Coordinates of C-alpha atoms and ligand atoms in Angstrom, one line a residue:
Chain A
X1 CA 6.6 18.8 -62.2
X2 CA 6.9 22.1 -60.5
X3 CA 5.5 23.2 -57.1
X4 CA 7.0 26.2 -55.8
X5 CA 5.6 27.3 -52.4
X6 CA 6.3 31.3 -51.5
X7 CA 9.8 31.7 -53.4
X8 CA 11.5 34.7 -52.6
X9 CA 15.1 36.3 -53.4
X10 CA 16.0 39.3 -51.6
X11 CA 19.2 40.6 -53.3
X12 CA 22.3 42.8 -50.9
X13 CA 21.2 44.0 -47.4
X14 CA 19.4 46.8 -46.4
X15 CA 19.1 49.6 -47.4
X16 CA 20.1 48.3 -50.9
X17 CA 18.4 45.5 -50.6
X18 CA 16.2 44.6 -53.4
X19 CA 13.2 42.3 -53.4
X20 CA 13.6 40.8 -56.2
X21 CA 10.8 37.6 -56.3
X22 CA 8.2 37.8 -53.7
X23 CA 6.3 34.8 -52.6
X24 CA 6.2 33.1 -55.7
X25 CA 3.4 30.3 -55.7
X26 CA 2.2 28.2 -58.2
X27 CA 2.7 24.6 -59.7
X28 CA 3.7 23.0 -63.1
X29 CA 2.1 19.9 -64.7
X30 CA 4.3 17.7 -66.9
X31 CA 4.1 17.9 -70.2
X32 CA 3.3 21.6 -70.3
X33 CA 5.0 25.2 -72.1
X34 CA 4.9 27.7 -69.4
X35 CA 5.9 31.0 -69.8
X36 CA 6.8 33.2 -67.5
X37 CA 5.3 36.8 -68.9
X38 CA 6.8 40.3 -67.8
X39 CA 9.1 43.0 -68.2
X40 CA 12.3 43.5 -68.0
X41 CA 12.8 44.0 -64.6
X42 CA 10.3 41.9 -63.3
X43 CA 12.5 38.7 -61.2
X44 CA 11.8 35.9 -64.4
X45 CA 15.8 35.8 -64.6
X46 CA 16.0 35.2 -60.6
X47 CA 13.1 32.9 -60.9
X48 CA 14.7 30.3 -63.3
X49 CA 18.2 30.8 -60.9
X50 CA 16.3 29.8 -58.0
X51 CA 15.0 26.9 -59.7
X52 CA 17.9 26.2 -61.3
X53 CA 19.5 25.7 -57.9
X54 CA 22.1 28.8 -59.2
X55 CA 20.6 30.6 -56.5
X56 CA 19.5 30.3 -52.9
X57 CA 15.8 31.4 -52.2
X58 CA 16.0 34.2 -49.1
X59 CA 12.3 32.5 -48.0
X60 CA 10.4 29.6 -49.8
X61 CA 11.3 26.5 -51.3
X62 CA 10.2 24.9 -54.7
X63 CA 10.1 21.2 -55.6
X64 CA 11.1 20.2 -58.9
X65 CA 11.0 16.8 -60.9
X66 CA 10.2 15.8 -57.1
X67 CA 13.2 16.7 -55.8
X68 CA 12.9 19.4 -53.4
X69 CA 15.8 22.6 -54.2
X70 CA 17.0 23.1 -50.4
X71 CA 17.2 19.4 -49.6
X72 CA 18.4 17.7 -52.7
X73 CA 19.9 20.6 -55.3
X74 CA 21.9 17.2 -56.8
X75 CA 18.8 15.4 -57.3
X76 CA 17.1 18.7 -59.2
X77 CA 20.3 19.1 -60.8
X78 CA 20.2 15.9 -62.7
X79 CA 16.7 16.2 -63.9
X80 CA 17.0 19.8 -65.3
X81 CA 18.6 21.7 -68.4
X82 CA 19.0 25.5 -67.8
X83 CA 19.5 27.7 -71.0
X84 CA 20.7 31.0 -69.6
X85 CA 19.8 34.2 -71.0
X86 CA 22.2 35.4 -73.3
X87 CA 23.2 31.6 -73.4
X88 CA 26.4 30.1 -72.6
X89 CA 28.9 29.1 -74.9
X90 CA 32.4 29.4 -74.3
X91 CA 34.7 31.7 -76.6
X92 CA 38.2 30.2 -78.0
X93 CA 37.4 26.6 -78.3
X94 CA 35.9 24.1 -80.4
X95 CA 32.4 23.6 -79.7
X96 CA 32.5 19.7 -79.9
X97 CA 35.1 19.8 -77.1
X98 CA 32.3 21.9 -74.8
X99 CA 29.6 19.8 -75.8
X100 CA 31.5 16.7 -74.8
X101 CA 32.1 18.3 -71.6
X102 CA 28.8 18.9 -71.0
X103 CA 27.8 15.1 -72.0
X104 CA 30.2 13.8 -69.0
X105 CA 29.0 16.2 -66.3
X106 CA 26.3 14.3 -66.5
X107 CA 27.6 11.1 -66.0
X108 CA 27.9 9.9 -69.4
X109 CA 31.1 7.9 -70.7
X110 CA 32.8 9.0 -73.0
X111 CA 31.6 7.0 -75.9
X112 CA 27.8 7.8 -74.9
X113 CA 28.9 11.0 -74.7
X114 CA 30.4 10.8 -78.3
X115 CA 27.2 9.0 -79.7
X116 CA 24.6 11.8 -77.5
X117 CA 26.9 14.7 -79.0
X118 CA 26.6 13.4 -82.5
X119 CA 23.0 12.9 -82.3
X120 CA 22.5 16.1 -80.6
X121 CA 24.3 17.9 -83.3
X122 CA 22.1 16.2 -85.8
X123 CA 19.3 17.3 -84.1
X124 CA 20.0 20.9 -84.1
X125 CA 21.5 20.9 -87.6
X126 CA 24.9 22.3 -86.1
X127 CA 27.3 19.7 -87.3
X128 CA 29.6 21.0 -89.7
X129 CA 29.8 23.9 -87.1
X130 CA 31.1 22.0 -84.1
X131 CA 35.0 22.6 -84.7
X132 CA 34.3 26.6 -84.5
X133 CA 34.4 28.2 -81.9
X134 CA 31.6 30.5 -80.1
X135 CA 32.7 33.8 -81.1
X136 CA 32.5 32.8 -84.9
X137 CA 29.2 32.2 -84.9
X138 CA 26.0 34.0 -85.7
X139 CA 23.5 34.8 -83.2
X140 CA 20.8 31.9 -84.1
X141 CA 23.4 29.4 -84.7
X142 CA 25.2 30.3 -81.4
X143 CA 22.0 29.7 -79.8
X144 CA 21.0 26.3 -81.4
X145 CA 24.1 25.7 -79.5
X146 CA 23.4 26.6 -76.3
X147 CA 19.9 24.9 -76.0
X148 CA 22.2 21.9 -77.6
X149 CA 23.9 22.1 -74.0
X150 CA 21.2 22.7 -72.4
X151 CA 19.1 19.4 -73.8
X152 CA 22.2 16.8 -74.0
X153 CA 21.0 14.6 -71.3
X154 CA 17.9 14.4 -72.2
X155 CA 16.0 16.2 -69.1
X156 CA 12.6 16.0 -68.3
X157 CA 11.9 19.7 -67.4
X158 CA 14.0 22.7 -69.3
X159 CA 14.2 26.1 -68.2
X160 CA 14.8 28.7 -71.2
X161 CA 15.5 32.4 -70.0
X162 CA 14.6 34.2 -73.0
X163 CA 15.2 32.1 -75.4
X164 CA 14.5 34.2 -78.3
X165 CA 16.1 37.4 -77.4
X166 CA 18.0 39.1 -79.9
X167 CA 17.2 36.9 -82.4
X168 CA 15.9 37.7 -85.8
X169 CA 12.2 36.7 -86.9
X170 CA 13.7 33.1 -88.6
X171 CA 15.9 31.9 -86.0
X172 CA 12.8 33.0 -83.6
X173 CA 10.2 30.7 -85.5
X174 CA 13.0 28.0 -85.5
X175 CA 12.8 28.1 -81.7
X176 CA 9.6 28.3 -81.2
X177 CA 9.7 24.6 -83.6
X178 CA 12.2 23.3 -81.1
X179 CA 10.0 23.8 -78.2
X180 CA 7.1 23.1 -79.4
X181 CA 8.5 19.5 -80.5
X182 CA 10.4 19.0 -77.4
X183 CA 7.1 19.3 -75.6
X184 CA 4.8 17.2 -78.5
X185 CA 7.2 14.4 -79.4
X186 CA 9.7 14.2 -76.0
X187 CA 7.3 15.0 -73.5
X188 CA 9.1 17.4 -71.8
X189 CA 8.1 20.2 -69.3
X190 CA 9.1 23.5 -70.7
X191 CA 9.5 26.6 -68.8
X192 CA 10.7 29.7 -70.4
X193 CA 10.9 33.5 -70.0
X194 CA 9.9 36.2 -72.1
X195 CA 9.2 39.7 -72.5
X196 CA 7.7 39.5 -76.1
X197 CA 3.8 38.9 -75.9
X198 CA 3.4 37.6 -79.1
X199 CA 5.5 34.4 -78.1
X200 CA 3.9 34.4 -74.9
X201 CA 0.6 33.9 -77.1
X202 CA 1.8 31.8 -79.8
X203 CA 4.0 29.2 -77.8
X204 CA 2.5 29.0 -74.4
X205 CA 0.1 26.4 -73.0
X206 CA 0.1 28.9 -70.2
X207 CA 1.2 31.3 -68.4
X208 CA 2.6 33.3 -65.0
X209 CA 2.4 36.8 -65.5
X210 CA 5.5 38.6 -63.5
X211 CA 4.7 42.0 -62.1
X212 CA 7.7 43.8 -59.8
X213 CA 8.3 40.0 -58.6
X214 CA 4.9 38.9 -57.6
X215 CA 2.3 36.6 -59.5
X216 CA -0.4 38.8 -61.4
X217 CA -1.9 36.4 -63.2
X218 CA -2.2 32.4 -64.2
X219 CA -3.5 31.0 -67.2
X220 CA -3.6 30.2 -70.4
X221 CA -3.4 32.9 -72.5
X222 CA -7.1 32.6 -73.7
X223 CA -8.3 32.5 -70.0
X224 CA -6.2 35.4 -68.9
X225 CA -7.9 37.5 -72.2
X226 CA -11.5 36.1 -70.8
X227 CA -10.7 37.2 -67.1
X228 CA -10.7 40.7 -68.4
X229 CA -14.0 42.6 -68.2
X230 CA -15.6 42.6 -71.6
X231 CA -12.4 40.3 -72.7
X232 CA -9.0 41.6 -73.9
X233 CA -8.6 41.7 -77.0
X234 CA -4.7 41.0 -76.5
X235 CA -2.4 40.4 -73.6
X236 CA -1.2 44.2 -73.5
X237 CA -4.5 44.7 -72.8
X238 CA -4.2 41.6 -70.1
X239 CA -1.5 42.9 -68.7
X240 CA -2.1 46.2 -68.2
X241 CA -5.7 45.4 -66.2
X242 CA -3.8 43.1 -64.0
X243 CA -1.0 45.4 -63.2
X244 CA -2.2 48.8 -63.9
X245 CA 0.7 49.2 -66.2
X246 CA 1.9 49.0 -69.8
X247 CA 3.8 45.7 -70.4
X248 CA 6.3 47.2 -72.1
X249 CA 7.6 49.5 -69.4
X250 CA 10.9 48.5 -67.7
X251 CA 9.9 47.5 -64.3
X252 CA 12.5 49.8 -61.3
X253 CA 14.3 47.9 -58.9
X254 CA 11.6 47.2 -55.5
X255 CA 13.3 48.2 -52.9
X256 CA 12.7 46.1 -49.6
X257 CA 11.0 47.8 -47.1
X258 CA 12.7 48.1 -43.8
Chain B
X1 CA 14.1 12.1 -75.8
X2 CA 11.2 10.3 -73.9
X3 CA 12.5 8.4 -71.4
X4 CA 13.9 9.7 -68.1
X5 CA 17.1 7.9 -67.5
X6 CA 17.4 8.2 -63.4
X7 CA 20.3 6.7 -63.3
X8 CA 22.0 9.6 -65.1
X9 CA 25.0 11.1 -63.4
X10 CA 25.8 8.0 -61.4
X11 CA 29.3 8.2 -62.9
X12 CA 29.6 11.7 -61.0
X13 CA 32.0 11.6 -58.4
X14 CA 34.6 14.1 -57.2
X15 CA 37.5 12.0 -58.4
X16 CA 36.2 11.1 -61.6
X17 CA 34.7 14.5 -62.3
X18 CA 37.7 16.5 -61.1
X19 CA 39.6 14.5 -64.3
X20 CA 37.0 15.0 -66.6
X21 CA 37.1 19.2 -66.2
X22 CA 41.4 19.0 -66.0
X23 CA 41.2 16.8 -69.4
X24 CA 39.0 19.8 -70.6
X25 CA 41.2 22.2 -69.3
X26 CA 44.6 20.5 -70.6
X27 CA 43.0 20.7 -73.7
X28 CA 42.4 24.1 -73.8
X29 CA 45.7 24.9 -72.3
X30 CA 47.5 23.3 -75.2
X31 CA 45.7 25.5 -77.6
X32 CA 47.3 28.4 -75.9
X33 CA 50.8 28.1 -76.0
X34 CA 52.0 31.1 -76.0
X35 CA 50.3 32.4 -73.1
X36 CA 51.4 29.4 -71.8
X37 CA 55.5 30.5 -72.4
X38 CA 54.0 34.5 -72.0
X39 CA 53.5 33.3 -68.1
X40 CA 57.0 32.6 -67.8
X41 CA 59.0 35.1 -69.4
X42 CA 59.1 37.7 -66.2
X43 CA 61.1 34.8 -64.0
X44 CA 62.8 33.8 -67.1
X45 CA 63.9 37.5 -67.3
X46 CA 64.9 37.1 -63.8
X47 CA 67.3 33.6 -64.4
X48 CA 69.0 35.5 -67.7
X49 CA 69.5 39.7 -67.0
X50 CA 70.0 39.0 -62.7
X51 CA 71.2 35.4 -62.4
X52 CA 74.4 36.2 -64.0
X53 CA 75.0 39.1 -61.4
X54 CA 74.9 35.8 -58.1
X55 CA 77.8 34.0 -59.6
X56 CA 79.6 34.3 -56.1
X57 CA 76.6 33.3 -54.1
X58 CA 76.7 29.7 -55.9
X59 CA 74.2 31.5 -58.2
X60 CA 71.8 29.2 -59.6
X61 CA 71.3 26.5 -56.8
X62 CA 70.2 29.5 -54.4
X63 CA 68.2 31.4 -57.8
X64 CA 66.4 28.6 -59.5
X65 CA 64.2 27.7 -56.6
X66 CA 63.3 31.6 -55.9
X67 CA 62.5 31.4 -59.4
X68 CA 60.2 29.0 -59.2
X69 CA 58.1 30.5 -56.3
X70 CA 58.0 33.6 -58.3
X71 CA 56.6 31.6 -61.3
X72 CA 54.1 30.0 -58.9
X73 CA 52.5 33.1 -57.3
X74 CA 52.8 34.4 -61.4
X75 CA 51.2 31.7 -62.8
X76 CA 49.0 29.7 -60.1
X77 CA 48.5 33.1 -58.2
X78 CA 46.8 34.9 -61.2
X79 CA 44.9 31.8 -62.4
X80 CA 41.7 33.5 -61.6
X81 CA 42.0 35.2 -64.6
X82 CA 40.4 32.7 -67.2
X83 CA 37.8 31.9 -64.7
X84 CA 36.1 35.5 -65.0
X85 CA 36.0 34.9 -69.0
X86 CA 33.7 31.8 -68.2
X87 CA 32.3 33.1 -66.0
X88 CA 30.8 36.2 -67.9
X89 CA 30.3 33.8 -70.9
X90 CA 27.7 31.7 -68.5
X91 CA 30.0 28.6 -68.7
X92 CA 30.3 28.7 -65.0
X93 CA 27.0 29.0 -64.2
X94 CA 26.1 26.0 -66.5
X95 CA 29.1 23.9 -65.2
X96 CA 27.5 24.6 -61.4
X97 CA 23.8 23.2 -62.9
X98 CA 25.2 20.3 -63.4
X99 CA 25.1 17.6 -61.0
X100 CA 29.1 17.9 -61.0
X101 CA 30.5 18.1 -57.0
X102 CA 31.6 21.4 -56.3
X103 CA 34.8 20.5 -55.3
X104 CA 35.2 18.9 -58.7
X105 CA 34.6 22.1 -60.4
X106 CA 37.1 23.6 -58.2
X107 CA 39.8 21.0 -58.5
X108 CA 39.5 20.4 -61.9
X109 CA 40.2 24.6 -62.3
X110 CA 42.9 24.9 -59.7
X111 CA 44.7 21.6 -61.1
X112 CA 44.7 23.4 -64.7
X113 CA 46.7 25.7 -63.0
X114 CA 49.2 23.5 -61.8
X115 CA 49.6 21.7 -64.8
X116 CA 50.5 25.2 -66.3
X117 CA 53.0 26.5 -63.8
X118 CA 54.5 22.9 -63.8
X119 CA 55.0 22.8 -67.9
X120 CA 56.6 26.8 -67.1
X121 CA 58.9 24.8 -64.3
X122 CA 60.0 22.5 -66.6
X123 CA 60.8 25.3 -69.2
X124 CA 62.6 27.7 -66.4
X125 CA 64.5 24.4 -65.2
X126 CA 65.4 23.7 -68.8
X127 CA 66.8 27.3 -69.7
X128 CA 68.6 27.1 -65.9
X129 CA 70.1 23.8 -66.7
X130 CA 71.7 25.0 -69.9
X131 CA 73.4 28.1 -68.4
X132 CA 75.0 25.7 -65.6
X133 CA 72.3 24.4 -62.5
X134 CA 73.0 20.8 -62.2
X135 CA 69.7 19.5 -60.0
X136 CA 69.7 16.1 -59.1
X137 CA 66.7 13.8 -61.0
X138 CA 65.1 12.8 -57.2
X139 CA 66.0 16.2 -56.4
X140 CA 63.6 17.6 -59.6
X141 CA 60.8 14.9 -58.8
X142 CA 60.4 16.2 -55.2
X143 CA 60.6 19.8 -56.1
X144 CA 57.8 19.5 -58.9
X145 CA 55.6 17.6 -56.1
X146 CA 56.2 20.3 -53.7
X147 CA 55.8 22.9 -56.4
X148 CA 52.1 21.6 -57.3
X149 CA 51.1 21.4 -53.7
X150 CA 51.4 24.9 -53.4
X151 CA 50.7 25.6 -56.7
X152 CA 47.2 23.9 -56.6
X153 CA 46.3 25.9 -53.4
X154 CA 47.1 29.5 -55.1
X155 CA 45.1 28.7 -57.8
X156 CA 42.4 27.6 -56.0
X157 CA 42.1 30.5 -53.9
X158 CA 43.0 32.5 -57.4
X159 CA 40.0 31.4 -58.9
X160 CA 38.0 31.4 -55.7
X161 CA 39.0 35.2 -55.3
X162 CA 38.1 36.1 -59.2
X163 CA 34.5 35.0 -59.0
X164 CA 33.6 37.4 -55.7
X165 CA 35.8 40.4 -56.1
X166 CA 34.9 43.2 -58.5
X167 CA 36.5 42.9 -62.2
X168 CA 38.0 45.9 -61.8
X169 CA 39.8 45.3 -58.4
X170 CA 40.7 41.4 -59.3
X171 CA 43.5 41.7 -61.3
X172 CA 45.5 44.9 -59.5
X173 CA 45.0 43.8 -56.3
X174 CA 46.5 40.2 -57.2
X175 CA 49.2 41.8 -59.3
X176 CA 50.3 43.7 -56.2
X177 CA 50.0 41.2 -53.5
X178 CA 52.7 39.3 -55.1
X179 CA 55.1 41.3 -55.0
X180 CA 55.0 41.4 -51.4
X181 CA 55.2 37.6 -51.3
X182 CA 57.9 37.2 -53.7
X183 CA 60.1 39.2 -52.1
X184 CA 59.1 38.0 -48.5
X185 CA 59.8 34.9 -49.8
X186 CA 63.8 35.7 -50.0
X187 CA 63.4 34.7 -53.5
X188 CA 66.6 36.2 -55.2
X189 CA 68.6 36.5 -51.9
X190 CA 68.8 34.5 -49.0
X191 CA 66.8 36.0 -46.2
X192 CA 69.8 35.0 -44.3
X193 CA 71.3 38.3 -45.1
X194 CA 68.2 40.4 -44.2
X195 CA 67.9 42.6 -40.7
X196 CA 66.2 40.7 -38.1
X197 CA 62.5 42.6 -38.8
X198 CA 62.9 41.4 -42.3
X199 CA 64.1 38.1 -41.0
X200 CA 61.1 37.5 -38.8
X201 CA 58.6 39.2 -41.5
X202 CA 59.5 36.9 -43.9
X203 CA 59.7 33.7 -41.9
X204 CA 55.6 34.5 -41.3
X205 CA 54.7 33.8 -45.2
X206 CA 54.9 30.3 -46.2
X207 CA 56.5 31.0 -49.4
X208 CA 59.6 31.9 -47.5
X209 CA 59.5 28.4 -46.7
X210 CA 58.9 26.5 -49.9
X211 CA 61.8 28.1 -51.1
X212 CA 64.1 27.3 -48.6
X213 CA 62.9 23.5 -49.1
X214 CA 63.4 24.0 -52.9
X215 CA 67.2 25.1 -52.1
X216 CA 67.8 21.9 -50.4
X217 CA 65.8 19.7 -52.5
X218 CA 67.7 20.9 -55.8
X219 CA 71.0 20.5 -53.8
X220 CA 70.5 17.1 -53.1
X221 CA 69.9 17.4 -49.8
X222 CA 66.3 15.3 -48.8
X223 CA 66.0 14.6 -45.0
X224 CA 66.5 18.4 -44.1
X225 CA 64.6 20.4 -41.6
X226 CA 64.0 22.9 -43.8
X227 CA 62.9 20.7 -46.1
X228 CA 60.6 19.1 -43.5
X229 CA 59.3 22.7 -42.7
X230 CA 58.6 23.7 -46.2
X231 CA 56.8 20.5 -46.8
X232 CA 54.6 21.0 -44.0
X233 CA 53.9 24.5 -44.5
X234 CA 53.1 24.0 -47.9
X235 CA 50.7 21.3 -47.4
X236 CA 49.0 23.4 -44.7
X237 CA 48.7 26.5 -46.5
X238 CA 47.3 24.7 -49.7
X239 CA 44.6 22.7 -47.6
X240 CA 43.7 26.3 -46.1
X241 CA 43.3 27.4 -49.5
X242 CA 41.3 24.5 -51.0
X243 CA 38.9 24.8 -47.9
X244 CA 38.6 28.2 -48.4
X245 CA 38.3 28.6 -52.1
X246 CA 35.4 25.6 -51.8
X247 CA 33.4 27.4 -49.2
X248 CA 33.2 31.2 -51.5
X249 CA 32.1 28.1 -54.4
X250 CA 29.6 26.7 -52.1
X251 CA 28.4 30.2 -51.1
X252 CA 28.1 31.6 -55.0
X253 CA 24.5 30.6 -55.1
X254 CA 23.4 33.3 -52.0
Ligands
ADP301 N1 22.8 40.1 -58.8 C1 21.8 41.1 -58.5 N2 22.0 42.0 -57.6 C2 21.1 43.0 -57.3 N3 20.0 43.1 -58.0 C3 19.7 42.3 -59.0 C4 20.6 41.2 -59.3 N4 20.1 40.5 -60.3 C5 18.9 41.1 -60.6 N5 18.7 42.1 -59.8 C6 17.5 43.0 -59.8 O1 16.4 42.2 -59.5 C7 15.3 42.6 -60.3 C8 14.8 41.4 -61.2 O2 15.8 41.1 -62.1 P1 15.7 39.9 -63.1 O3 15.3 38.7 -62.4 O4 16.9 39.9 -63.9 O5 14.5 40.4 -64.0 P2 14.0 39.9 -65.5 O6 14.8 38.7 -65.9 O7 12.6 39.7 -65.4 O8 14.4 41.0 -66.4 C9 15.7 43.8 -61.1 O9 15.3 44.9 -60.4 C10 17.2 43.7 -61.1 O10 17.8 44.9 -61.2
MG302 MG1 16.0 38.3 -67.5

């Protein structure tokens, strides 16, 4: 679903500059959760922009859903939902109106788009909250609506950038639900950030481990605790033999070298 | 959720999409009419406190159409604005992952803006009508279509503008640069009356000559070189702006 061949992002010029993904390589296979594991700091945000198409790769190129990023952006744009990290639903406005919106950027008439909104909202259990506007809204139920956006039109690979940040442990768990039925009864390839191990354990089929913008490690998460001398007994554990550092630990900004 | 619909998005098209985000935005707009009136009161302020004061120079035909180029580079100039909201609230970037043509995210913004600074025309005209302008109807029709071909261009450029500069350097830089350009434009005097420097500074910005089309157009008189002039210069400086404004779109993603 995902082949990405050497993905890079270099952010500002020199000496600023800083690298921000390095030679990202790996691939996706439908149908899977894959988590990107690492700290804050460590390029998952300017991963899921490149393959968004948000962002332009400085080297490397990624296919995704077949179409490649550079060549076809439209084509991966019409095959993708993006849920952005700290979401994206608009202040001052109803909701419904957004959602609607949304439904006929993707080429949707407006009675699909009335019918997919409806259904959607059912879905999420938002309904009688559609009218509000984003501001009035708690955190969780602010964020069941921005993975409704994200998931209108029905896409077969979703990109969530910390999707259960700032949430409390109920709204977390209801998440975790949604993806995990996305991927059982949908089929669809999920690919989402995170910076919490336990999620990365519970929820992923596998994962990427981020270090300063490189790949330290592929698997799933019972692999990666085997590949550890004498096995891991968690992913700290994991992450620190793979890194040489703490997982928690916010990751500094590498600088490019000149 | 199961079945991948290719043909999703075949509806897309610059056109069609361009409507779809103005409907959205026209919508919004109407929720916010006080801003809406808010944008007008400083030429408003203009027409009622310093109109009065140009009785002898046939006062309101030369005023009005200042006026209204005042309001544009207000209203259409500062556009930008809301964009920086949606932009920081991630509605941009989800608007740009969507297989929407770029130059149907930026029409559909810029044409918001015209749609305001034409409801604020319409309000100005109004209040100038009651206190004695007498515009001809042809006269009003042309004058609104010239009005919204500049207009469109400022706020496309506006919102271009808003989504590369600095938060913090946006709004006072815009703020400032209009004041220049209103008062370049020979807005509340004819530039007629200006020293030849002044003369030749202002006849270099093209708001100088939108206005002087406006004058004519709101005194009747069409088939004008002046009006010709303003036409063309307003057309040119707003394609200028569009082409700009959609390259600094294209280029968000570097
Ligand atoms: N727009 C930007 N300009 C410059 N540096 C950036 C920008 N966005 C992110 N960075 C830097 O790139 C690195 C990776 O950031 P990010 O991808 O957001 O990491 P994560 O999502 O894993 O926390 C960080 O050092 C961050 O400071
Ligand atoms: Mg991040």
């Amino acid at each position: 679903m995902i082949e990405s061949s050497g993905l890079s992002k270099t952010y500002g010029k020199a000496p600023a500059a800083v690298e921000a993904v390095r030679g990202l390589t790996f691939t996706v296979a439908p149908g899977q959760i894959v988590g990107l594991l690492g700290p804050n700091g460590a390029g998952k945000s300017t991963t899921m922009r490149l393959l968004t198409t948000l962002l332009r790769p400085t080297s490397g190129t990624a296919t995704v859903a077949g179409r490649d990023l550079l060549a076809d952006p439209e084509g991966v744009r019409r095959r993708i939902g993006y849920v952005a990290q700290g979401g994206s639903t608009p202040y001052g406005q109803p909701l419904l109106e957004e959602l609607e919106l949304q439904a006929m950027l993707y080429g949707m008439s407006r009675p699909e788009a009335r019918r997919r909104v409806a259904e959607v909202l059912d879905l999420f259990e938002v309904a009688d909250l559609a009218a509000r506007s984003g501001e009035t809204l708690s955190g969780g139920q602010r964020r069941r609506f921005d993975l409704a956006l994200g998931l209108l039109h029905r896409p077969p690979v979703v990109f969530l950038d910390e999707p259960t940040a700032g949430l409390d442990p109920g709204a977390r768990a209801e998440v975790w639900d949604l993806v995990r039925t996305l991927r059982g009864e949908h089929g669809v390839t999920v690919v989402l950030s995170t910076h919490y191990l336990d999620e990365a354990e519970a929820l992923c089929d596998r994962l990427l481990v981020i270090d300063r913008g490189r790949l330290a490690g592929d698997g799933s998460p019972g692999d990666l605790r085997e590949r550890v001398p004498g096995g891991a007994a968690d992913l700290e554990e994991v992450f620190r033999w793979l890194t040489g550092r703490p997982a928690s630990e916010e990751q500094p900004a590498p600088k490019a070298l000149v | 959720m199961t079945s991948v619909n290719i043909t999703l998005g075949a509806r897309n098209g610059v056109v069609r999409d361009t409507w779809v985000i103005l409907r959205h935005n026209l919508r919004k707009t109407a929720r916010q009419k006080i801003a809406l009136l808010f944008g007008a009161v400083q030429p408003l302020l203009f027409l009622l406190l310093f109109g009065p004061l140009l009785s002898g120079l046939g006062s309101w035909q030369m005023l009005v159409p200042g006026l209204l180029v005042q309001l544009g580079l207000l209203s259409a100039g500062l556009a930008g604005f809301g964009i920086v909201f949606d932009a920081r609230a991630g509605v941009l970037d989800r608007l740009r992952v969507s297989p929407t043509p770029r130059l149907a995210l930026l029409l559909g913004q810029a044409l918001g803006g015209t749609a305001v600074l034409l409801l604020q025309s319409a309000l100005l005209v109004a209040v100038a009508t009651a206190l004695g302008l007498r515009p001809p109807p042809l006269g009003l029709v042309l004058a609104a279509v010239l009005l919204a071909v500049t207009g469109t261009g400022l706020a496309a450029i506006s919102n271009a503008l808003a989504l590369v500069l600095d938060d913090a350097v946006f709004a006072p830089v815009m703020t400032t640069v209009m004041v220049p350009l209103t008062l370049l434009s020979g807005a509340f005097l004819p530039m007629s009356m200006a020293p030849g420097w002044l003369n030749a500074l202002s006849a270099a910005t093209p708001f100088r000559h939108t206005v002087e089309a406006l004058r004519d157009l709101l005194a009747g008189d069409y088939l004008t070189p002046a009006v010709g002039l303003g036409t063309a210069v307003s057309v040119a400086f707003s394609v200028l702006c569009v082409a700009l404004a959609v390259r600094i779109f294209n280029r968000l993603n570097a």
